[in-house]
CSV table of C-alpha atoms and ligand atoms in Angstrom, one decimal:
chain,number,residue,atom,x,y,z
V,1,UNK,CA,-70.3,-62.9,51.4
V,2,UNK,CA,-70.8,-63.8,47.8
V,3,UNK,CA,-69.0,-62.5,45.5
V,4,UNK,CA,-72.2,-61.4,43.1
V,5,UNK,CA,-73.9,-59.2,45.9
V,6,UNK,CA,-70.4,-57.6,46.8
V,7,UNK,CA,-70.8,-56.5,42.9
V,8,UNK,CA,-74.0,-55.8,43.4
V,9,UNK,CA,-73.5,-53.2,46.2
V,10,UNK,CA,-71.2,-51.8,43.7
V,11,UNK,CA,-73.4,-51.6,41.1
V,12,UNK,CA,-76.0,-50.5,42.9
V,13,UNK,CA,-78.6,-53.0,42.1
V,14,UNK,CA,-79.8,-54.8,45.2
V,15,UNK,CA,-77.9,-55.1,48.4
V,16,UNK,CA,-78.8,-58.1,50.4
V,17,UNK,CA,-80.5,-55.8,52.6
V,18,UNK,CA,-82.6,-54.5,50.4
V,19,UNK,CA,-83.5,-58.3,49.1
V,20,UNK,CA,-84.6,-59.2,52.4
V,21,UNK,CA,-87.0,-56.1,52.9
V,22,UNK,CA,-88.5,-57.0,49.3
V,23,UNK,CA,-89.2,-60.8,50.2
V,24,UNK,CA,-90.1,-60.1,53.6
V,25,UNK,CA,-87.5,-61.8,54.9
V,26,UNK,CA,-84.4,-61.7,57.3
V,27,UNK,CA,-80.5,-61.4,55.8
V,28,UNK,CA,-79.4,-64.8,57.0
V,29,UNK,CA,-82.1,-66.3,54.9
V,30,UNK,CA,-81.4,-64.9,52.0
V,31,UNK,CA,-77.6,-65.4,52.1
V,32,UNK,CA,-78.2,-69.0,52.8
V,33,UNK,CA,-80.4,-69.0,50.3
V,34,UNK,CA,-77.8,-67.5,47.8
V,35,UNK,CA,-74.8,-69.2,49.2
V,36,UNK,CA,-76.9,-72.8,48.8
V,37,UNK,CA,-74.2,-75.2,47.8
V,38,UNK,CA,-76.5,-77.8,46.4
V,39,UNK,CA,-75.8,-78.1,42.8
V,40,UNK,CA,-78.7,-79.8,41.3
V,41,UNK,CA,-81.6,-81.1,43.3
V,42,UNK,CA,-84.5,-83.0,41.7
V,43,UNK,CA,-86.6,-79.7,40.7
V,44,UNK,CA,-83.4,-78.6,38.5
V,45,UNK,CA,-83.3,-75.7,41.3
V,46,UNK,CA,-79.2,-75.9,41.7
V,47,UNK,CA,-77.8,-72.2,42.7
V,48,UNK,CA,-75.3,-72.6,40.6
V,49,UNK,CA,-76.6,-74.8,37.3
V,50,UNK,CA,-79.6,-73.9,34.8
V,51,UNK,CA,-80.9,-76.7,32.6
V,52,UNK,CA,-82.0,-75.3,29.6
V,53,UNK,CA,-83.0,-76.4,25.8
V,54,UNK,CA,-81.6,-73.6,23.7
V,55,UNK,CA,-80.6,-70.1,23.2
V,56,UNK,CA,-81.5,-67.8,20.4
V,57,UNK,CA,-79.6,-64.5,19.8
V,58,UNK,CA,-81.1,-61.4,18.3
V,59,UNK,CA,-85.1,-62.0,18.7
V,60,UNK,CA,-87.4,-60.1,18.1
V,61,UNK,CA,-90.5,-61.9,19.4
V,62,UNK,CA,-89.9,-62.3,23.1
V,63,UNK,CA,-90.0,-58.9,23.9
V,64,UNK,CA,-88.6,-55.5,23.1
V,65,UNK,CA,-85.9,-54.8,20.7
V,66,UNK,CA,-83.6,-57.5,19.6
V,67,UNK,CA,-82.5,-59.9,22.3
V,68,UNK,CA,-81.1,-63.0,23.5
V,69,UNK,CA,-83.3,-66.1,24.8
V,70,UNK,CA,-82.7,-68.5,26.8
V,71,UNK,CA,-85.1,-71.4,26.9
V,72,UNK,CA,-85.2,-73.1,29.9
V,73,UNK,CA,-85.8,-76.5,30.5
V,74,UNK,CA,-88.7,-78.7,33.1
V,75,UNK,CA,-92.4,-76.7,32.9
V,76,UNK,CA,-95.0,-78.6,35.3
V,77,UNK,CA,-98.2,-76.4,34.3
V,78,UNK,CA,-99.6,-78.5,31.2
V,79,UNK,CA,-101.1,-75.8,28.5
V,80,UNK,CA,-103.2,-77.6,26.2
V,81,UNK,CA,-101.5,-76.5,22.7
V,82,UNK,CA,-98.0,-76.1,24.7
V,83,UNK,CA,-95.4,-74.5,21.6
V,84,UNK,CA,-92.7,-76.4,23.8
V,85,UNK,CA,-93.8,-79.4,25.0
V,86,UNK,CA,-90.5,-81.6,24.9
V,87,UNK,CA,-89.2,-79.1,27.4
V,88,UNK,CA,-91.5,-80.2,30.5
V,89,UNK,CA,-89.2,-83.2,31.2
V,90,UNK,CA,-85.9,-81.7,32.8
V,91,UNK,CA,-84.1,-84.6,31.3
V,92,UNK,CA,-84.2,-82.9,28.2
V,93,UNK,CA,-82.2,-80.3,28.8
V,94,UNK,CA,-78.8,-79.5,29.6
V,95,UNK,CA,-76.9,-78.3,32.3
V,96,UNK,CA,-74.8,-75.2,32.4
V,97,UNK,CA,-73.2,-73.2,34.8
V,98,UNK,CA,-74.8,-69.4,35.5
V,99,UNK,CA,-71.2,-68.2,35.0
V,100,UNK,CA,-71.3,-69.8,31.7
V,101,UNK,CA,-74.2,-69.3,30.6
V,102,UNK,CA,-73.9,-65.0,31.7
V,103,UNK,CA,-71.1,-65.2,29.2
V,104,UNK,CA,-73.0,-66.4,26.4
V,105,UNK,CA,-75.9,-63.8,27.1
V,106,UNK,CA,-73.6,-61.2,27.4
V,107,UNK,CA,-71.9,-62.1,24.2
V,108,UNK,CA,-73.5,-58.8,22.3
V,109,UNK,CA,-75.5,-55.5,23.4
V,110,UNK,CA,-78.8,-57.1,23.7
V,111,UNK,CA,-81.1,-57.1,26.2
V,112,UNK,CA,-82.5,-60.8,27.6
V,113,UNK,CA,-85.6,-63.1,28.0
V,114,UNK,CA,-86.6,-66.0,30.2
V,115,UNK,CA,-88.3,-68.2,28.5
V,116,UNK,CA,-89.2,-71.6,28.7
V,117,UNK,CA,-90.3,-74.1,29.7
V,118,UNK,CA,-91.2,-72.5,33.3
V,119,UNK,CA,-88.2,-70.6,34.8
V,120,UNK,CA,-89.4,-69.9,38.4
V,121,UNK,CA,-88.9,-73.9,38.6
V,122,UNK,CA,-85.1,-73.1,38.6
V,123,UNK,CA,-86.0,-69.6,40.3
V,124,UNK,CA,-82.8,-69.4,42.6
V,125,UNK,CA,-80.9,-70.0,39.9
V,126,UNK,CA,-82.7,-67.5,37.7
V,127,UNK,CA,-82.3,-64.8,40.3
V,128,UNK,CA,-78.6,-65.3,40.4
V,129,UNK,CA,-78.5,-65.2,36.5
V,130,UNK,CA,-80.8,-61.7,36.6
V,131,UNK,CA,-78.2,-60.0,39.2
V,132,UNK,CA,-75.2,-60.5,36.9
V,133,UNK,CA,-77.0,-59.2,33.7
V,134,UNK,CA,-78.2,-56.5,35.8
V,135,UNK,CA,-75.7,-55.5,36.9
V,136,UNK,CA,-74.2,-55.2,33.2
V,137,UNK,CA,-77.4,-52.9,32.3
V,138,UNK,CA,-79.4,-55.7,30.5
V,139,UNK,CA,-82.9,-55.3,30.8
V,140,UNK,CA,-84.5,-58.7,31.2
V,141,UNK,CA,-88.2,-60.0,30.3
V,142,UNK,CA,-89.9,-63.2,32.0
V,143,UNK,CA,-92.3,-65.6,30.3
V,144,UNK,CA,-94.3,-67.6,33.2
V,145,UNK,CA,-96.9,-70.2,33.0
V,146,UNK,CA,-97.8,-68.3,36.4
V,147,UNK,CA,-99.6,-65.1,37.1
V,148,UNK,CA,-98.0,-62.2,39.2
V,149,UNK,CA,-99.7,-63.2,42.4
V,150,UNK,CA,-99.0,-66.7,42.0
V,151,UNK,CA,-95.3,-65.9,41.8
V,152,UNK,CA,-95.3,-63.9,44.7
V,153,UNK,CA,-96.6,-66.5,46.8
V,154,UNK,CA,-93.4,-68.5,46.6
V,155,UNK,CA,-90.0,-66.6,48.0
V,156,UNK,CA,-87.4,-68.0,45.1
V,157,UNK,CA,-89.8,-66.7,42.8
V,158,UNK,CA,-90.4,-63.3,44.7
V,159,UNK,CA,-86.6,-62.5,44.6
V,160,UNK,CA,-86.2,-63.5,41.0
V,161,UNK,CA,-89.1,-60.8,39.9
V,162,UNK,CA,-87.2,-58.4,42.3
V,163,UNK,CA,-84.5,-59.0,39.7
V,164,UNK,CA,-86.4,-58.7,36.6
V,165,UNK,CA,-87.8,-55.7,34.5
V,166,UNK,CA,-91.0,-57.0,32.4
V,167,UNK,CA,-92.8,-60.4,32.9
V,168,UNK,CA,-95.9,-61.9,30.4
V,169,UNK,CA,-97.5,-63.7,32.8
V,170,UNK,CA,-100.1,-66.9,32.5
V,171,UNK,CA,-100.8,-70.2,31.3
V,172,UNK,CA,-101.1,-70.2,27.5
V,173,UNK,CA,-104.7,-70.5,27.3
V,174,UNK,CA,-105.9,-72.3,23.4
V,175,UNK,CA,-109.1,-71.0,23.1
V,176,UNK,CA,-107.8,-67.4,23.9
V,177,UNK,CA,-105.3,-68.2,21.5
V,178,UNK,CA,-104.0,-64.9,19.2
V,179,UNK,CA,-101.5,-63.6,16.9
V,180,UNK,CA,-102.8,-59.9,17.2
V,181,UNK,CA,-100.7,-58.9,20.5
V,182,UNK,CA,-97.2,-58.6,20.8
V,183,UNK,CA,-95.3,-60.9,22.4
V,184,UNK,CA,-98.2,-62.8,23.7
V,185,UNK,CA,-99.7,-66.4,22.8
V,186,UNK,CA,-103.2,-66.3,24.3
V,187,UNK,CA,-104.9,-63.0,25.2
V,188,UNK,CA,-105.4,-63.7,29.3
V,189,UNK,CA,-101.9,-63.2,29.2
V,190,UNK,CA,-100.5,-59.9,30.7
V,191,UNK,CA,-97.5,-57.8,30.2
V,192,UNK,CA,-96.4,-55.9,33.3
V,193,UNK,CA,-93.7,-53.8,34.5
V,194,UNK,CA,-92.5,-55.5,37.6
V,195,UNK,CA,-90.7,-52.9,39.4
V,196,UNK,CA,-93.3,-50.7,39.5
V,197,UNK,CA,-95.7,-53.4,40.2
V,198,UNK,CA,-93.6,-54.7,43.6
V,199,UNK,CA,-93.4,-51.0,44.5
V,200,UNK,CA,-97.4,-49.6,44.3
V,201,UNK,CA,-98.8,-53.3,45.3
V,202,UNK,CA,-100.7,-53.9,42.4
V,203,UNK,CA,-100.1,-54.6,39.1
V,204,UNK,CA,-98.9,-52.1,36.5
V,205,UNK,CA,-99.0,-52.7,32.7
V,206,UNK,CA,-95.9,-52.3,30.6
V,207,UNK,CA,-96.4,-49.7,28.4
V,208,UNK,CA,-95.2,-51.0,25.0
U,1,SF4,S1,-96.1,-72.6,30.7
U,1,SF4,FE1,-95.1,-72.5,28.6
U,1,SF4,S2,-93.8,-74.3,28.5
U,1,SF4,FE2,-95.2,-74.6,30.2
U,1,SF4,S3,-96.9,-75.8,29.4
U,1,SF4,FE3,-97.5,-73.6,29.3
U,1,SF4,S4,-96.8,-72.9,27.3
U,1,SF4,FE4,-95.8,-74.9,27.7
């Protein structure tokens, strides 16, 4: 068994059991899906390599308190006005190892953000990334190009919010473009608290 869900178990956070009830799926799918030895397919979606652009310490602007982001890289949704837009091409970011790359996050007390480009492109990867800062008490946001439903449509995806805390969800929308709301681009987008969300079946705001 991997390593990461033996701590886990420990920890307390998800077992593989409970994985498998929240995606709806058996155990022996999601430990292959964990235990995938590919590295790095075309997608970027290696289970044990992120590409990413950059990572800021101590934000303030992608979520809660002060955090650490990291930016990933590859983003096939298109916003007109993207902030980001060198980081749709995957080629234009660099690879590093989760175990790596949980060091660096873990460097101070802060909690963490996904941000990108889109992370549920590198979801499996992601998901493995969210159990080890879990398990360390971080609290961990989401940025996605995608809505809630959307994401739950596709299994990587499904597990990686089972993993998460908060997620502003949508496209960034121009013409709904403001700088009134926190931690938001464009108004359609929403702020919700997973967990909750995943547990009552529809979707629950974050209360800020
Ligand atoms: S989801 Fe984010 S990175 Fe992707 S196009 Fe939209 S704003 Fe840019």
């Amino acid at each position: 068994m991997n390593e990461i869900i033996k701590n886990l178990s420990d920890g307390n956070i998800y077992s593989v059991k409970e994985i498998s009830t929240l995606v709806n799926k058996d155990v022996e799918y999601v430990e292959r899906v964990l235990n995938d030895p590919s590295i790095i397919q075309t997608c970027g979606d290696g289970s044990g390599v992120i590409y990413y652009m950059d990572i800021k310490y101590d934000t303030i602007v992608d979520g809660i308190g002060f955090r650490n982001t990291i930016y990933c890289a590859k983003c096939n949704i298109g916003c007109k006005g993207c902030h980001n837009p060198q980081s749709w091409n995957i080629t234009n970011g660099k690879p590093i190892t989760i175990k790596t790359l949980s060091s660096l996050l873990l460097d101070n007390d802060n909690d963490i953000t996904f941000s990108g480009g889109e992370c549920t492109l590198q979801a499996k990867a992601f998901f493995k990334l969210a159990l080890i800062l879990r398990n360390k008490g971080r609290n961990i946001w989401l940025y996605s190009g995608r809505t809630f439903n959307e994401l739950l449509k596709n299994d990587h995806s499904k597990m990686l919010l089972g993993a998460i805390d908060v997620l502003v969800d949508g496209k960034f929308e121009i013409d709904k473009r403001t700088t009134n709301l926190p931690f938001r681009g464009s108004s359609n987008q929403r702020i919700i608290d997973v967990q909750k969300s995943l547990k009552e079946n529809c979707i629950v705001q974050y209360e800020l």
